[in-house]
Short mmCIF file of C-alpha atoms and ligand atoms in Angstrom, two decimals:
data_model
loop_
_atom_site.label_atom_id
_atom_site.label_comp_id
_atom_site.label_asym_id
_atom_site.label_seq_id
_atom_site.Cartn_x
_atom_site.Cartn_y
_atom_site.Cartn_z
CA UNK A 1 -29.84 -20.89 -6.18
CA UNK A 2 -29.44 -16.98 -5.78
CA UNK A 3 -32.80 -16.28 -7.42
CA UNK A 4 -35.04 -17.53 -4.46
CA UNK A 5 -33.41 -15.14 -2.06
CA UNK A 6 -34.94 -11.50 -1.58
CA UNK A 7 -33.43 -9.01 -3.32
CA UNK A 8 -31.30 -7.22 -0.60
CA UNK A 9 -29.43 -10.48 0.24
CA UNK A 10 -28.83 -10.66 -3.87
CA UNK A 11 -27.43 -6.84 -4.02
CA UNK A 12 -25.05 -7.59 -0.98
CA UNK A 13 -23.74 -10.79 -2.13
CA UNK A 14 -23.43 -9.48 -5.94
CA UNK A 15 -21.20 -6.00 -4.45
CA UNK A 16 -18.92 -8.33 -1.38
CA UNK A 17 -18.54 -10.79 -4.44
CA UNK A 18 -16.54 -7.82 -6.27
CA UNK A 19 -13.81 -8.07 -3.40
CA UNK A 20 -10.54 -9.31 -4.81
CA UNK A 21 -9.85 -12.74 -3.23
CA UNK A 22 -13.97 -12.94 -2.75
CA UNK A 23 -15.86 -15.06 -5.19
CA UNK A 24 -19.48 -15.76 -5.10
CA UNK A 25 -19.22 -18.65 -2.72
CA UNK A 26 -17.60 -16.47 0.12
CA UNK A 27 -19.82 -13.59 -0.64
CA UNK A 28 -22.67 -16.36 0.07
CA UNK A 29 -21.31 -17.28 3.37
CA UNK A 30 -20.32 -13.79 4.53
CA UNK A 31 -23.66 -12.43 3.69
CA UNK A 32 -25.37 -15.46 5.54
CA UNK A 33 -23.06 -14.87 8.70
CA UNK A 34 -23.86 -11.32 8.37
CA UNK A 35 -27.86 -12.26 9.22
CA UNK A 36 -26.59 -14.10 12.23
CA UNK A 37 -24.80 -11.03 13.59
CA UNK A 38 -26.20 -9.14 16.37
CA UNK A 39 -27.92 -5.58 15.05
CA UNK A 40 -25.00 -3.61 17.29
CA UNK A 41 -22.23 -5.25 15.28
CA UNK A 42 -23.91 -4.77 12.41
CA UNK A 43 -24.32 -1.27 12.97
CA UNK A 44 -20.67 -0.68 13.67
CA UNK A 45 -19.89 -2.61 10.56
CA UNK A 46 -22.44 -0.68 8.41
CA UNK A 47 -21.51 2.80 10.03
CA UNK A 48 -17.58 2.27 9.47
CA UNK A 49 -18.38 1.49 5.73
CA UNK A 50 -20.17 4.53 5.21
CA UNK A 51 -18.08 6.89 6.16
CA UNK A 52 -14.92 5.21 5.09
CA UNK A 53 -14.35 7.73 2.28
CA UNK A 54 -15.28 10.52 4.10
CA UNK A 55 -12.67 9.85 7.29
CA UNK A 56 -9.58 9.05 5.35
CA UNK A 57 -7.49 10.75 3.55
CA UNK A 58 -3.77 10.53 2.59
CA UNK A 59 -0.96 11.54 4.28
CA UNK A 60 0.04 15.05 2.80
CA UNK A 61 3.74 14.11 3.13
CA UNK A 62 3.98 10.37 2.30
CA UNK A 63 0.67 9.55 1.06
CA UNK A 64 0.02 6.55 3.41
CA UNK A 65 -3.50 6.57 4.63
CA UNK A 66 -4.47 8.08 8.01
CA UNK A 67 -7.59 10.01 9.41
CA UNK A 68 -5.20 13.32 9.93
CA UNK A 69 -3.27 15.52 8.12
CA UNK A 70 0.11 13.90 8.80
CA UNK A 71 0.08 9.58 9.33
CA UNK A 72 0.96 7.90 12.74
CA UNK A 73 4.32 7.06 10.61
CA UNK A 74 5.08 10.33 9.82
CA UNK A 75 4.54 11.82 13.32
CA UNK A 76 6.60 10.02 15.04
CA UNK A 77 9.64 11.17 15.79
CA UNK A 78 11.39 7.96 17.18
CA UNK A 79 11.68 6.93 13.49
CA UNK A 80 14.92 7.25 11.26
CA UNK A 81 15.23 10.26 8.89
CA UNK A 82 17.63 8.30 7.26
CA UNK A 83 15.68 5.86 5.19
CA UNK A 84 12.76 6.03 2.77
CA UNK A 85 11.43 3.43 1.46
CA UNK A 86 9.05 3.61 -1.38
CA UNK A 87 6.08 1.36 -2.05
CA UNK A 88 3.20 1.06 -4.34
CA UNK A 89 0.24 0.92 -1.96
CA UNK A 90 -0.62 2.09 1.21
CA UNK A 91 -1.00 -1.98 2.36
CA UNK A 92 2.66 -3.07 1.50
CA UNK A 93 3.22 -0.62 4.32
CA UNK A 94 1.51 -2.99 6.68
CA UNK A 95 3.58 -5.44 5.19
CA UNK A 96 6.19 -3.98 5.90
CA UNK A 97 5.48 -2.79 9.16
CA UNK A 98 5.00 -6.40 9.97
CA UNK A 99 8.38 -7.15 9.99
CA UNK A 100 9.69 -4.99 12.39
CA UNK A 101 12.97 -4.77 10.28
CA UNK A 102 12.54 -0.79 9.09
CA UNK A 103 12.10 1.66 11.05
CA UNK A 104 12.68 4.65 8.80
CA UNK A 105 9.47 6.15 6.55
CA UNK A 106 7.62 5.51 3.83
CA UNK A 107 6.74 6.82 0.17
CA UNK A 108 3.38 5.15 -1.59
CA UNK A 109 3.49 6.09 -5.60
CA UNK A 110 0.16 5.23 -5.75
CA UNK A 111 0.76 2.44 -8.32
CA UNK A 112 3.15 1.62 -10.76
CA UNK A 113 4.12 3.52 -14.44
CA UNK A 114 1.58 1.08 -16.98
CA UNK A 115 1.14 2.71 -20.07
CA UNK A 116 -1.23 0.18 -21.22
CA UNK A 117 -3.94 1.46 -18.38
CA UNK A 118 -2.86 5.06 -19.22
CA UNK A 119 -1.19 5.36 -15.86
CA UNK A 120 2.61 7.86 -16.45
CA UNK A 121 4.55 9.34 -13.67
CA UNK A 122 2.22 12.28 -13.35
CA UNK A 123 -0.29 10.30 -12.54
CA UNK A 124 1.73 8.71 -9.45
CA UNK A 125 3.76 10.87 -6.72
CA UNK A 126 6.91 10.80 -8.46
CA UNK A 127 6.98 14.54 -8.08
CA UNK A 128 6.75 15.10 -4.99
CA UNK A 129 9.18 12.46 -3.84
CA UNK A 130 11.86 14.20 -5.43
CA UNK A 131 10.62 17.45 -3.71
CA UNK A 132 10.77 15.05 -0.79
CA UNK A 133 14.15 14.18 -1.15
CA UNK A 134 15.44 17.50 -2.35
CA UNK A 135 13.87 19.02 1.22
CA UNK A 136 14.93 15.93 3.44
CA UNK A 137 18.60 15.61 2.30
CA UNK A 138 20.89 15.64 4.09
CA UNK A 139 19.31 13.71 6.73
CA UNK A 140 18.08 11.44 4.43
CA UNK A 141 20.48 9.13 3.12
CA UNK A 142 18.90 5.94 1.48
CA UNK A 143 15.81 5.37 -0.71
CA UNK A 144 14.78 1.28 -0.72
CA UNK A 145 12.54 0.94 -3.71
CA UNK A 146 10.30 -2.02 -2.69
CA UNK A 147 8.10 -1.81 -5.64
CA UNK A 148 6.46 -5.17 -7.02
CA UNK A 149 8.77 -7.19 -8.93
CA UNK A 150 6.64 -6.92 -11.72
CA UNK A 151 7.07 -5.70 -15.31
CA UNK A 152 5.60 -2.06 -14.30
CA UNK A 153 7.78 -2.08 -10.97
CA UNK A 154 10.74 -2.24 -12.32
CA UNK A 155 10.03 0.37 -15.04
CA UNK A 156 8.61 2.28 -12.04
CA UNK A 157 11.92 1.65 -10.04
CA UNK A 158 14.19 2.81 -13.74
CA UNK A 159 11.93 6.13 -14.10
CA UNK A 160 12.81 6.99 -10.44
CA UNK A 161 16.09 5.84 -10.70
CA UNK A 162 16.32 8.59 -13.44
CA UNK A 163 14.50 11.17 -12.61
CA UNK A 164 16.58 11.36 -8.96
CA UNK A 165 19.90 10.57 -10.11
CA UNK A 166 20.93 14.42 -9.46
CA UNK A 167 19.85 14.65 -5.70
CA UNK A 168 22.64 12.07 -5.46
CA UNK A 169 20.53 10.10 -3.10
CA UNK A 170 21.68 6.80 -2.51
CA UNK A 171 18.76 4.14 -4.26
CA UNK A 172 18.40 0.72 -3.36
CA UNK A 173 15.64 -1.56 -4.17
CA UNK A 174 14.93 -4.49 -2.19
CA UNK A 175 16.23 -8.35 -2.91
CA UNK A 176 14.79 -10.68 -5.57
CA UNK A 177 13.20 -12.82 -2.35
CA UNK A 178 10.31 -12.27 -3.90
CA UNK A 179 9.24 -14.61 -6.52
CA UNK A 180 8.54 -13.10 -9.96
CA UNK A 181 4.85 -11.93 -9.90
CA UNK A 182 4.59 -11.94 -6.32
CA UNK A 183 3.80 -8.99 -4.56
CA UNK A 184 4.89 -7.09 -1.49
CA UNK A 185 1.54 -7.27 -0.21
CA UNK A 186 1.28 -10.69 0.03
CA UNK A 187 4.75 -11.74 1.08
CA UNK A 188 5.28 -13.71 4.47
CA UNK A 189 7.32 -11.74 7.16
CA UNK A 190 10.53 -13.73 6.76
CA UNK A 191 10.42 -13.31 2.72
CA UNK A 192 9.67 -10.09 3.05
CA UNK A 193 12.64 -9.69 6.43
CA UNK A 194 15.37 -11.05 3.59
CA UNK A 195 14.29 -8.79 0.75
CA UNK A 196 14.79 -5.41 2.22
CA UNK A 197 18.13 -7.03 4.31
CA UNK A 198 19.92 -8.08 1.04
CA UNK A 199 18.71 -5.09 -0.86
CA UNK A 200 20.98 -3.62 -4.04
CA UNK A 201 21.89 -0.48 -5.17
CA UNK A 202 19.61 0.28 -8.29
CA UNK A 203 19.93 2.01 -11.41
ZN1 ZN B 301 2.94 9.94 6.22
#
């Protein structure tokens, strides 16, 4: 069916198909709406994606993503000193966020320790969340590891467990609410509301 359409509508279909949770038959159907938008949408749309990359960056103290130096998160200075809680990916923020339960900061590794795709601690920001909690102490009292409750997360969790063990920072990590293989990301508010209120001390 794809081969009778031009070549441009091929190309963007082939790179939205590449989305996770996008298979051909939504990349279809977006690409099809997309004709039926109006050229100023369009342009928004197309302008945005460009310059994506270019416009963010990470946070230089937490590593969430924001368009400044420091993230909205970080800034502001109604949020508790007391907490950090320390996630793989700048989106389990939102998730988080969404539940209106934390109000302390955030810490994103980057990922999780997987030795099978060559990823160790240096290459996530292990390092400078100890540096973190060295400088933020004694303010800071708590670090909730919310890390996937995968395989790799809870190596992740054991490593950091470890490795800050001498700041004598209290570590907690959240509740098994999750089901095994789910992820942070995609938990529902409520899941996600239990988890981090019936958290455990790790290690
Ligand atoms: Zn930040």
């Amino acid at each position: 069916m794809e081969s009778i359409l031009p070549k441009q509508i091929r190309t963007l279909i082939t790179e939205f198909a590449k989305i996770p949770g996008i298979g051909p038959k939504s990349a279809e159907r977006i690409v099809f709406f997309l004709l039926k938008t109006n050229q100023s949408d369009l342009d928004t749309f197309g302008s945005s994606l460009q310059s994506l990359k270019q416009n963010i960056k990470r946070c230089t103290n937490c590593f969430n993503i924001t368009d400044n130096d420091i993230c909205v998160i970080c800034e502001d200075t109604n949020r508790s000193a007391a907490q950090i809680c320390v996630v793989e990916e700048a989106l389990d923020i939102v998730a988080i966020e969404k539940t209106r339960q934390f109000d302390g900061r955030y810490h994103v590794l980057g990922g999780v320790i997987s030795p099978l795709d060559g990823i160790g601690p240096e290459e996530l920001t292990i390092h400078q969340l100890d540096k973190r909690v060295r400088n933020e102490q004694p303010q800071l009292r708590e670090l909730i590891l919310a890390t996937n409750p995968s395989l790799e997360g809870e190596a992740t969790n054991m490593y950091i467990t470890k490795k800050l063990g001498a700041t004598g920072i209290e570590m907690t990590r959240i509740a098994r609410g999750l089901p095994v293989g789910g992820e942070v990301e995609y938990a529902d508010e409520m899941t996600l509301t239990r988890a981090l209120e019936h958290r455990v001390k790790a290690g």
